[in-house]
Coordinates of C-alpha atoms and ligand atoms in Angstrom, one line a residue:
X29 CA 19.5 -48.8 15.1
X30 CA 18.3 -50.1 18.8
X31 CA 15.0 -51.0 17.6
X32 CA 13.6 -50.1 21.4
X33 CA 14.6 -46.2 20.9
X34 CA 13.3 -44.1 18.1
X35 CA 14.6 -41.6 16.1
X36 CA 11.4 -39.7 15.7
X37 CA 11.7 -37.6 18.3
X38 CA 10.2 -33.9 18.9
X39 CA 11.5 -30.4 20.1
X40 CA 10.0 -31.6 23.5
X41 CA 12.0 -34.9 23.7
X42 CA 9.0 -37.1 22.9
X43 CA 9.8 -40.2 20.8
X44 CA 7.4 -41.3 18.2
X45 CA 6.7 -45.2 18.3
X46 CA 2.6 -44.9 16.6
X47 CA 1.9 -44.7 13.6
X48 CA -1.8 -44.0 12.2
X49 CA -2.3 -44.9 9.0
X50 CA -5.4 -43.3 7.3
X51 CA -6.6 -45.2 4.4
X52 CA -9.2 -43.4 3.1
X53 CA -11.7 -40.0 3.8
X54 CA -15.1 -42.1 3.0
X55 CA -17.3 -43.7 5.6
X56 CA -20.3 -45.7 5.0
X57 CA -21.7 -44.0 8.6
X58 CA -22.6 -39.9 8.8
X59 CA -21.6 -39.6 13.1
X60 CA -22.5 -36.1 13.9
X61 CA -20.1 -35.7 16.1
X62 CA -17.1 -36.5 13.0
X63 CA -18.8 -36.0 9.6
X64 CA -19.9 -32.6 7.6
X65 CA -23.5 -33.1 6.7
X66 CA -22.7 -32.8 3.0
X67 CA -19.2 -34.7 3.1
X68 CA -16.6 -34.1 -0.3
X69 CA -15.1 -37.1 -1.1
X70 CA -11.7 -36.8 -1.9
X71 CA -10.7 -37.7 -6.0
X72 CA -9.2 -41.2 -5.2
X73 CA -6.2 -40.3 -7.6
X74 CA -5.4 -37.8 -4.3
X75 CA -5.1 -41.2 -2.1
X76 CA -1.8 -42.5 -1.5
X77 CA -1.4 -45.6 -3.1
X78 CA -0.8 -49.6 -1.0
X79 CA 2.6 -49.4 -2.6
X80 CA 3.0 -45.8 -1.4
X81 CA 1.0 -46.8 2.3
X82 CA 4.1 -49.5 2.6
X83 CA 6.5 -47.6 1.9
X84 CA 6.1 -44.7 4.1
X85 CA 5.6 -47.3 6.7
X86 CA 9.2 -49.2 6.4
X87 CA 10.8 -45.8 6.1
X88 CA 9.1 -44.7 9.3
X89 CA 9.1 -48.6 11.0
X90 CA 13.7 -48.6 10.5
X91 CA 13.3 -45.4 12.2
X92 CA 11.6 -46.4 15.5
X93 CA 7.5 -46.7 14.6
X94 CA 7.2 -49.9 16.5
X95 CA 2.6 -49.8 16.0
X96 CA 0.8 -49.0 13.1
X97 CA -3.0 -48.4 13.5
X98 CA -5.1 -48.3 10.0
X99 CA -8.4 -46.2 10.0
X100 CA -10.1 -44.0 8.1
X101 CA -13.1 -42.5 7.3
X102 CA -13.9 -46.4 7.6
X103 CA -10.6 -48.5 6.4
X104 CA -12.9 -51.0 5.6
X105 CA -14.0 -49.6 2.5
X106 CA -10.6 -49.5 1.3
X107 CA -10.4 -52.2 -1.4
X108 CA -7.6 -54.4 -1.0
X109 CA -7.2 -54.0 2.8
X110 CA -5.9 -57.5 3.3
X111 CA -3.4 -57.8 0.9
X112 CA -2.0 -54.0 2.4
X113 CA -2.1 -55.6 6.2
X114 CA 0.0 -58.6 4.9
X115 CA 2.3 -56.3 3.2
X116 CA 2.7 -54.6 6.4
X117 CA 2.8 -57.9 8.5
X118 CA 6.3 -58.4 6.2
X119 CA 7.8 -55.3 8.6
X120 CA 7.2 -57.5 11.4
X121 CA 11.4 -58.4 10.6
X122 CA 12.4 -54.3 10.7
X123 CA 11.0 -53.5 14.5
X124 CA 7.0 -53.7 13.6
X125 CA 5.7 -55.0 16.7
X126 CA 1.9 -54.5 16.0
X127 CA -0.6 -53.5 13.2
X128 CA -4.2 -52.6 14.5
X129 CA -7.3 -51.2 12.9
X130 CA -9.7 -48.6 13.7
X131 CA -13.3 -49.4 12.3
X132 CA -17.4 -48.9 12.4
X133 CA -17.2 -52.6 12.3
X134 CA -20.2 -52.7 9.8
X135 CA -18.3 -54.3 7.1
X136 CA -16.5 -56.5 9.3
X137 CA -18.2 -60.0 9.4
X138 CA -16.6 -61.6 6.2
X139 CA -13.3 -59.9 6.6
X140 CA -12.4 -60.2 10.7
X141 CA -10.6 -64.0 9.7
X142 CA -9.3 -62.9 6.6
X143 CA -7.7 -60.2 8.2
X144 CA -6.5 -61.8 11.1
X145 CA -4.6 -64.6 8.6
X146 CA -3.3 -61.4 7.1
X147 CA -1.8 -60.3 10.4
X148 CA -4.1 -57.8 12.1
X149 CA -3.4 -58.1 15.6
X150 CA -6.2 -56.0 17.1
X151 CA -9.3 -53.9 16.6
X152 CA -11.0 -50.5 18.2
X153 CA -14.5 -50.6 16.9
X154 CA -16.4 -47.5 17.3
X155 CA -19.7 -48.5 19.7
X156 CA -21.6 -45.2 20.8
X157 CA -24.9 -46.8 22.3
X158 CA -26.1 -50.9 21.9
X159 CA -29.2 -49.3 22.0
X160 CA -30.7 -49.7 18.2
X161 CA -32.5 -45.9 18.3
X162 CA -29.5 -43.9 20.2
X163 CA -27.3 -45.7 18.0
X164 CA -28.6 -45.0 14.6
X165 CA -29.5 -41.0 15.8
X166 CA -25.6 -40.7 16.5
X167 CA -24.0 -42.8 13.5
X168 CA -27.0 -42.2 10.9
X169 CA -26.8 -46.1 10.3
X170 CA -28.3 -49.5 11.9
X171 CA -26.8 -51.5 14.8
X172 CA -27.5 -55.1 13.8
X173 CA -24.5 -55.0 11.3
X174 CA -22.1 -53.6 13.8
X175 CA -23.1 -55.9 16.1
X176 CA -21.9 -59.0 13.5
X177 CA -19.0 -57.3 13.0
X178 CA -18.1 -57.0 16.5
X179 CA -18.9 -61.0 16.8
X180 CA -17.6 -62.0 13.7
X181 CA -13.9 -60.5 15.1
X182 CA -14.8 -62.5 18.5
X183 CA -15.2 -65.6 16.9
X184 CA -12.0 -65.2 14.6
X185 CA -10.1 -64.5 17.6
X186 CA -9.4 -60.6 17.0
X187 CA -8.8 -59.3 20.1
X188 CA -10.8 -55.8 20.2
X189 CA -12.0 -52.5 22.3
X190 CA -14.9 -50.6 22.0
X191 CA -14.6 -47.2 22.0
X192 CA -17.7 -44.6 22.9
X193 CA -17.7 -40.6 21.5
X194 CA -19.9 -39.4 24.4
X195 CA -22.3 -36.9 23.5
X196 CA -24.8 -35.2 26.6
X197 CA -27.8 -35.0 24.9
X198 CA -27.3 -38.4 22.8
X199 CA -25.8 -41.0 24.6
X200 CA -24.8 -39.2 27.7
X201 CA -27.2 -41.1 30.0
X202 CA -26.0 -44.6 28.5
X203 CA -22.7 -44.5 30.8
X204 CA -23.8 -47.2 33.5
X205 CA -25.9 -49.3 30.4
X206 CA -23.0 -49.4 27.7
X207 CA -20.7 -50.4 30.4
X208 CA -23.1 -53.4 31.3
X209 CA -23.7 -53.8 27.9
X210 CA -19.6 -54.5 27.4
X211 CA -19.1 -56.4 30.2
X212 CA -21.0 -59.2 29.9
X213 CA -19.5 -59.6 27.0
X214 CA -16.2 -59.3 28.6
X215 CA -15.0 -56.5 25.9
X216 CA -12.9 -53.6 27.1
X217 CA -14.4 -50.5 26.1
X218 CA -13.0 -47.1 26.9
X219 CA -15.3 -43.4 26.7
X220 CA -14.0 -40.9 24.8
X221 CA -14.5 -37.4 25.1
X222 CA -16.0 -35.3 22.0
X223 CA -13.4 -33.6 20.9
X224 CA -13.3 -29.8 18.8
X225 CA -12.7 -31.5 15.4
X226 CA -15.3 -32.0 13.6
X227 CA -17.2 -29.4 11.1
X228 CA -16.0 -26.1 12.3
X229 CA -18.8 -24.7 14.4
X230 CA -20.7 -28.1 15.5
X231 CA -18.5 -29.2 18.7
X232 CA -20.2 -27.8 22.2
X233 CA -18.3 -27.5 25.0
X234 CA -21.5 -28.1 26.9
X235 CA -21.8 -31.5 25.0
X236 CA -18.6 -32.9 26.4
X237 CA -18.8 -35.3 29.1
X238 CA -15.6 -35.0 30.8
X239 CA -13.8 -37.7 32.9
X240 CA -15.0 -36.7 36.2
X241 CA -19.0 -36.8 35.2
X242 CA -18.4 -40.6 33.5
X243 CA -16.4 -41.5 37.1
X244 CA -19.3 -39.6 38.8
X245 CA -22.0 -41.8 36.7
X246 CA -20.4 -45.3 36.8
X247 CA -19.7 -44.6 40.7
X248 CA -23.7 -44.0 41.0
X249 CA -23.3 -47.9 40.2
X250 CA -20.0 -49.9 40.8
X251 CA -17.1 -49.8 42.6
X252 CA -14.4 -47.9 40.4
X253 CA -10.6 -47.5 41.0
X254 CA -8.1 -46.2 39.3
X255 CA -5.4 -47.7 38.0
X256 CA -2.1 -45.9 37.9
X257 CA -1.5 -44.4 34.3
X258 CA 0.8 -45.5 31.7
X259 CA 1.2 -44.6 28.0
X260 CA -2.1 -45.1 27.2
X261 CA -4.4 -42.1 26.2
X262 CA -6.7 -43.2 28.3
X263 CA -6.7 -44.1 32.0
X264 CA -8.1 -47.0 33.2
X265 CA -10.4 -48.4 35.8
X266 CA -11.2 -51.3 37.1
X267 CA -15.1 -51.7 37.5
X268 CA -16.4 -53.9 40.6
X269 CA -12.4 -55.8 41.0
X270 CA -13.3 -57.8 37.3
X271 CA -13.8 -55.3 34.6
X272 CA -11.4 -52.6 33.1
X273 CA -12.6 -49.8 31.5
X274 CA -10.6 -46.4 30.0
X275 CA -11.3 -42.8 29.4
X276 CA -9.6 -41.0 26.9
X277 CA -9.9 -37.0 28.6
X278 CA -8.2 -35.5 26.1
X279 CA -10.5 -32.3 26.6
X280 CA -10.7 -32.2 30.6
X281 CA -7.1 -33.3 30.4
X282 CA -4.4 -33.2 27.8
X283 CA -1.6 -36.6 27.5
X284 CA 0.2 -34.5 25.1
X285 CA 3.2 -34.7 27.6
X286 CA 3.7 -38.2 26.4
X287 CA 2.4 -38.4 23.1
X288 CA 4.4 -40.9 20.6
X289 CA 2.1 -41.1 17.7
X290 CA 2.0 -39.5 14.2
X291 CA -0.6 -39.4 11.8
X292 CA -0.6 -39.9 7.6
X293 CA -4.2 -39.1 5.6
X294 CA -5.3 -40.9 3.0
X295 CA -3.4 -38.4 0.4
X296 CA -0.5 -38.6 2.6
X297 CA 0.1 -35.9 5.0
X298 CA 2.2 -35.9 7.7
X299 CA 0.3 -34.7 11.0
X300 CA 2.2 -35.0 14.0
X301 CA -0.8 -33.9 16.1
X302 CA -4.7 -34.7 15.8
X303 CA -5.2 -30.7 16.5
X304 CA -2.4 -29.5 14.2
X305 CA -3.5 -26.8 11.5
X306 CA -1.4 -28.2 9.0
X307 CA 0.4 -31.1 7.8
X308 CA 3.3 -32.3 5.6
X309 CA 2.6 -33.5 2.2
X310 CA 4.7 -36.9 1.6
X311 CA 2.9 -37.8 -1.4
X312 CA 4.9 -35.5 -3.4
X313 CA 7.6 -36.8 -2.4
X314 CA 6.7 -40.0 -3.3
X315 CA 5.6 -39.3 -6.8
X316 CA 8.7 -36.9 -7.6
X317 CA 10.5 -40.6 -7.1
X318 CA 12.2 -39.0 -3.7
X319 CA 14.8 -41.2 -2.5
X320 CA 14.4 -43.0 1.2
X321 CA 17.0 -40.6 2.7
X322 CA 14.9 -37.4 1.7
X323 CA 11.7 -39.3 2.8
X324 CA 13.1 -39.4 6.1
X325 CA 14.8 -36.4 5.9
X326 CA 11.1 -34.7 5.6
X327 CA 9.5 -37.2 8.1
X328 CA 11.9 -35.7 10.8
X329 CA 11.8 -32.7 10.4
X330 CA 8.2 -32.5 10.6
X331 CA 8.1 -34.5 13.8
X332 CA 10.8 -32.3 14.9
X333 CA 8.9 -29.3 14.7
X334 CA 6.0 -30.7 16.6
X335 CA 4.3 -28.8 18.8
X336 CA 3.7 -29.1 22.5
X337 CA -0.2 -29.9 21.4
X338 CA -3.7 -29.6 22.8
X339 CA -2.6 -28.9 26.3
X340 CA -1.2 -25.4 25.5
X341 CA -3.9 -24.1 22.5
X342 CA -7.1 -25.6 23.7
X343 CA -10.4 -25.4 21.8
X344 CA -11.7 -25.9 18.0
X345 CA -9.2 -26.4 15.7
X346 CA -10.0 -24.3 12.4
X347 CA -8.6 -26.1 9.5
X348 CA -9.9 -27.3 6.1
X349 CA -9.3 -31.0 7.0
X350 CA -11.9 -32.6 9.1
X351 CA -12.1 -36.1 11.9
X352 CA -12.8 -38.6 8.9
X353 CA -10.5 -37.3 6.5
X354 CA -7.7 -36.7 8.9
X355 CA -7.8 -40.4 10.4
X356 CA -9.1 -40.6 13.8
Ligands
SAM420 N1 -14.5 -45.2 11.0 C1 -13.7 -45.7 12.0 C2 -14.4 -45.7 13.3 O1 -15.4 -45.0 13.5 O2 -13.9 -46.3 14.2 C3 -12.3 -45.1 12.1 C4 -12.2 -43.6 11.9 S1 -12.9 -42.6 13.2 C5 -12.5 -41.0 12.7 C6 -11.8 -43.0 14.5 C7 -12.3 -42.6 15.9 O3 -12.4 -41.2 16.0 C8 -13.6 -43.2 16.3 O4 -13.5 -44.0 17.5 C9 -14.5 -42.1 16.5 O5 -15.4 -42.3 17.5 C10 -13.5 -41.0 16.9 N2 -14.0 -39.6 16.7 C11 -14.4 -39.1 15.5 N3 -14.8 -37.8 15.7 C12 -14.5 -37.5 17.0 C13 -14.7 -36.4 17.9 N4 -15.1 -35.2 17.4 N5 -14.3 -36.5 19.2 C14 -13.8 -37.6 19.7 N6 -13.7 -38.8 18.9 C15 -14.0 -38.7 17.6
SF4_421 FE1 -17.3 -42.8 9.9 FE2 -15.8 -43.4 12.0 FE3 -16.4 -40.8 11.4 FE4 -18.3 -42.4 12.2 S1 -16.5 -41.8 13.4 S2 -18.4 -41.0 10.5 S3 -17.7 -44.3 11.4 S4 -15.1 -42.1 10.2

């Protein structure tokens, strides 16, 4: 196969290159905004094992996955997390281009170099506020630790984004201080908006702040100009002619018309869409000692059937599977 043009590709002609790899449902932090109050961890005998993680991944990386993200819940919980990125850094040879990770960043300080010798590439950490109060409000745990984690990955040469859930009556008026906060540190961060998918019944519309009020806020302040839009969820800015920042408006407007990613749990089901109802259990599969060719088989059909996403059913999703266990 051309290792540039996938095989995953959807009723609506979109080719699937991402791959997000949830590695487990359990998180060290309670965010509002993703977490049930009274989370129910999943039995770990549910989770898909490394050996099963690596194996959906080469099936998926010879058909055209080119960028595998690992999150969670908080991947970093998941023991064994360095010996699984090295295990994926051996697909580098089959058309893996890229392995990134997804974290709260709290557990981060003794494992950024590790990881990085292991072949993590990059890092989104999760930064709603760097102010200690608004932060812990939102998350339901400290700063400081975050804050190590996010210098520990500096200093072991990770490169890394920060990524801010706004909320309007949490961190809404941080906009203009978050973005200072960032750039003196000379991190990318992007604002994303809160999206319907967390406890049934939680999300707010009026809680979303939507592209246009972050542009409106950070204008109040800098220069901003847009950059013209890529593949990236999120479009980016550049702030005063030296910064870059993104906004992911996946509320206030939809990049389902180029989506290319897919999504595995932790007890490995197939969702080829954050707002999908369902998904498509490959863990059977896997146990029933499925060969590679029905693996795939499964893997693309599912992505076949994909629908054309949030653009055309917006609002809460009602499912059993919530943000954290689904893999953000
Ligand atoms: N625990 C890791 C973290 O927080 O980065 C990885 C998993 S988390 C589910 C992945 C991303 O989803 C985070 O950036 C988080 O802010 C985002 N997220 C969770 N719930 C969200 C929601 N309702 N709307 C928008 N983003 C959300
Ligand atoms: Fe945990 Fe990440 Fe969800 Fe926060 S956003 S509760 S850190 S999984």
């Amino acid at each position: 196969m051309n290792a540039s043009v996938s095989n995953l590709i959807d009723q609506h002609g979109r080719r699937k290159r991402k791959l997000r790899i949830s590695l487990t449902d359990r998180c060290n932090f309670r965010c509002r905004y993703c977490m049930p109050e009274h989370p129910q961890w999943l039995p770990k005998s549910q989770l898909l094992s490394f050996e099963e993680i690596v194996r959906v991944a080469r099936v998926m990386v010879a058909d055209g996955i080119q960028h595998i993200r690992l999150t969670g819940g908080e991947p970093l919980l998941r023991r064994g997390l360095v010996d699984c990125v090295a295990a994926l850094d051996a697909l580098r040879g089959q058309g893996l281009q890229r392995i990134s990770m997804t974290s709260n960043a709290s557990l981060l300080a003794p494992l950024a170099a590790p990881l990085k010798a292991a072949g993590l590439d990059d890092l989104n950490i999760s930064l709603d506020s760097a102010e200690p109060a608004t932060f812990e409000r939102m998350t339901g745990r400290p700063l400081a630790p975050v804050i190590a984690g996010i210098d520990a990955a500096v200093a072991a040469g990770l490169p890394l984004k920060l990524n801010s859930v706004l909320l309007r009556d949490d961190n809404g008026a941080q906009i203009v201080a978050l973005t200072e906060w960032a750039r003196a540190r000379g991190l990318p961060l992007r604002f994303i908006e809160y999206m319907p998918l967390d406890t049934p019944g939680r999300w707010q519309r009026e809680q979303v702040v939507s592209e246009a009020e972050i542009l409106a806020a950070l204008r109040e302040r800098f220069d901003v100009q847009a950059l013209p839009r890529g593949a990236d969820p999120a479009t980016r800015y550049v702030v005063d002619g030296d910064y870059q920042i993104g906004i992911i408006s996946t509320v206030s407007n939809p990049f389902c018309a180029s989506c290319d990613r897919l999504r595995i749990t932790a007890t490995g089901e197939l969702y080829t869409c954050l707002f999908a109802q369902t998904g498509t259990s490959l863990r059977t599969l896997l146990r029933e000692g499925a060969a590679d060719a029905a693996l795939l088989d499964t893997i693309r059909d599912a992505v076949w059937r994909k629908k054309a996403g949030y653009v055309t059913e917006r609002g809460p999703v009602e499912r059993p599977i919530t943000m954290h266990a689904m893999g953000g």
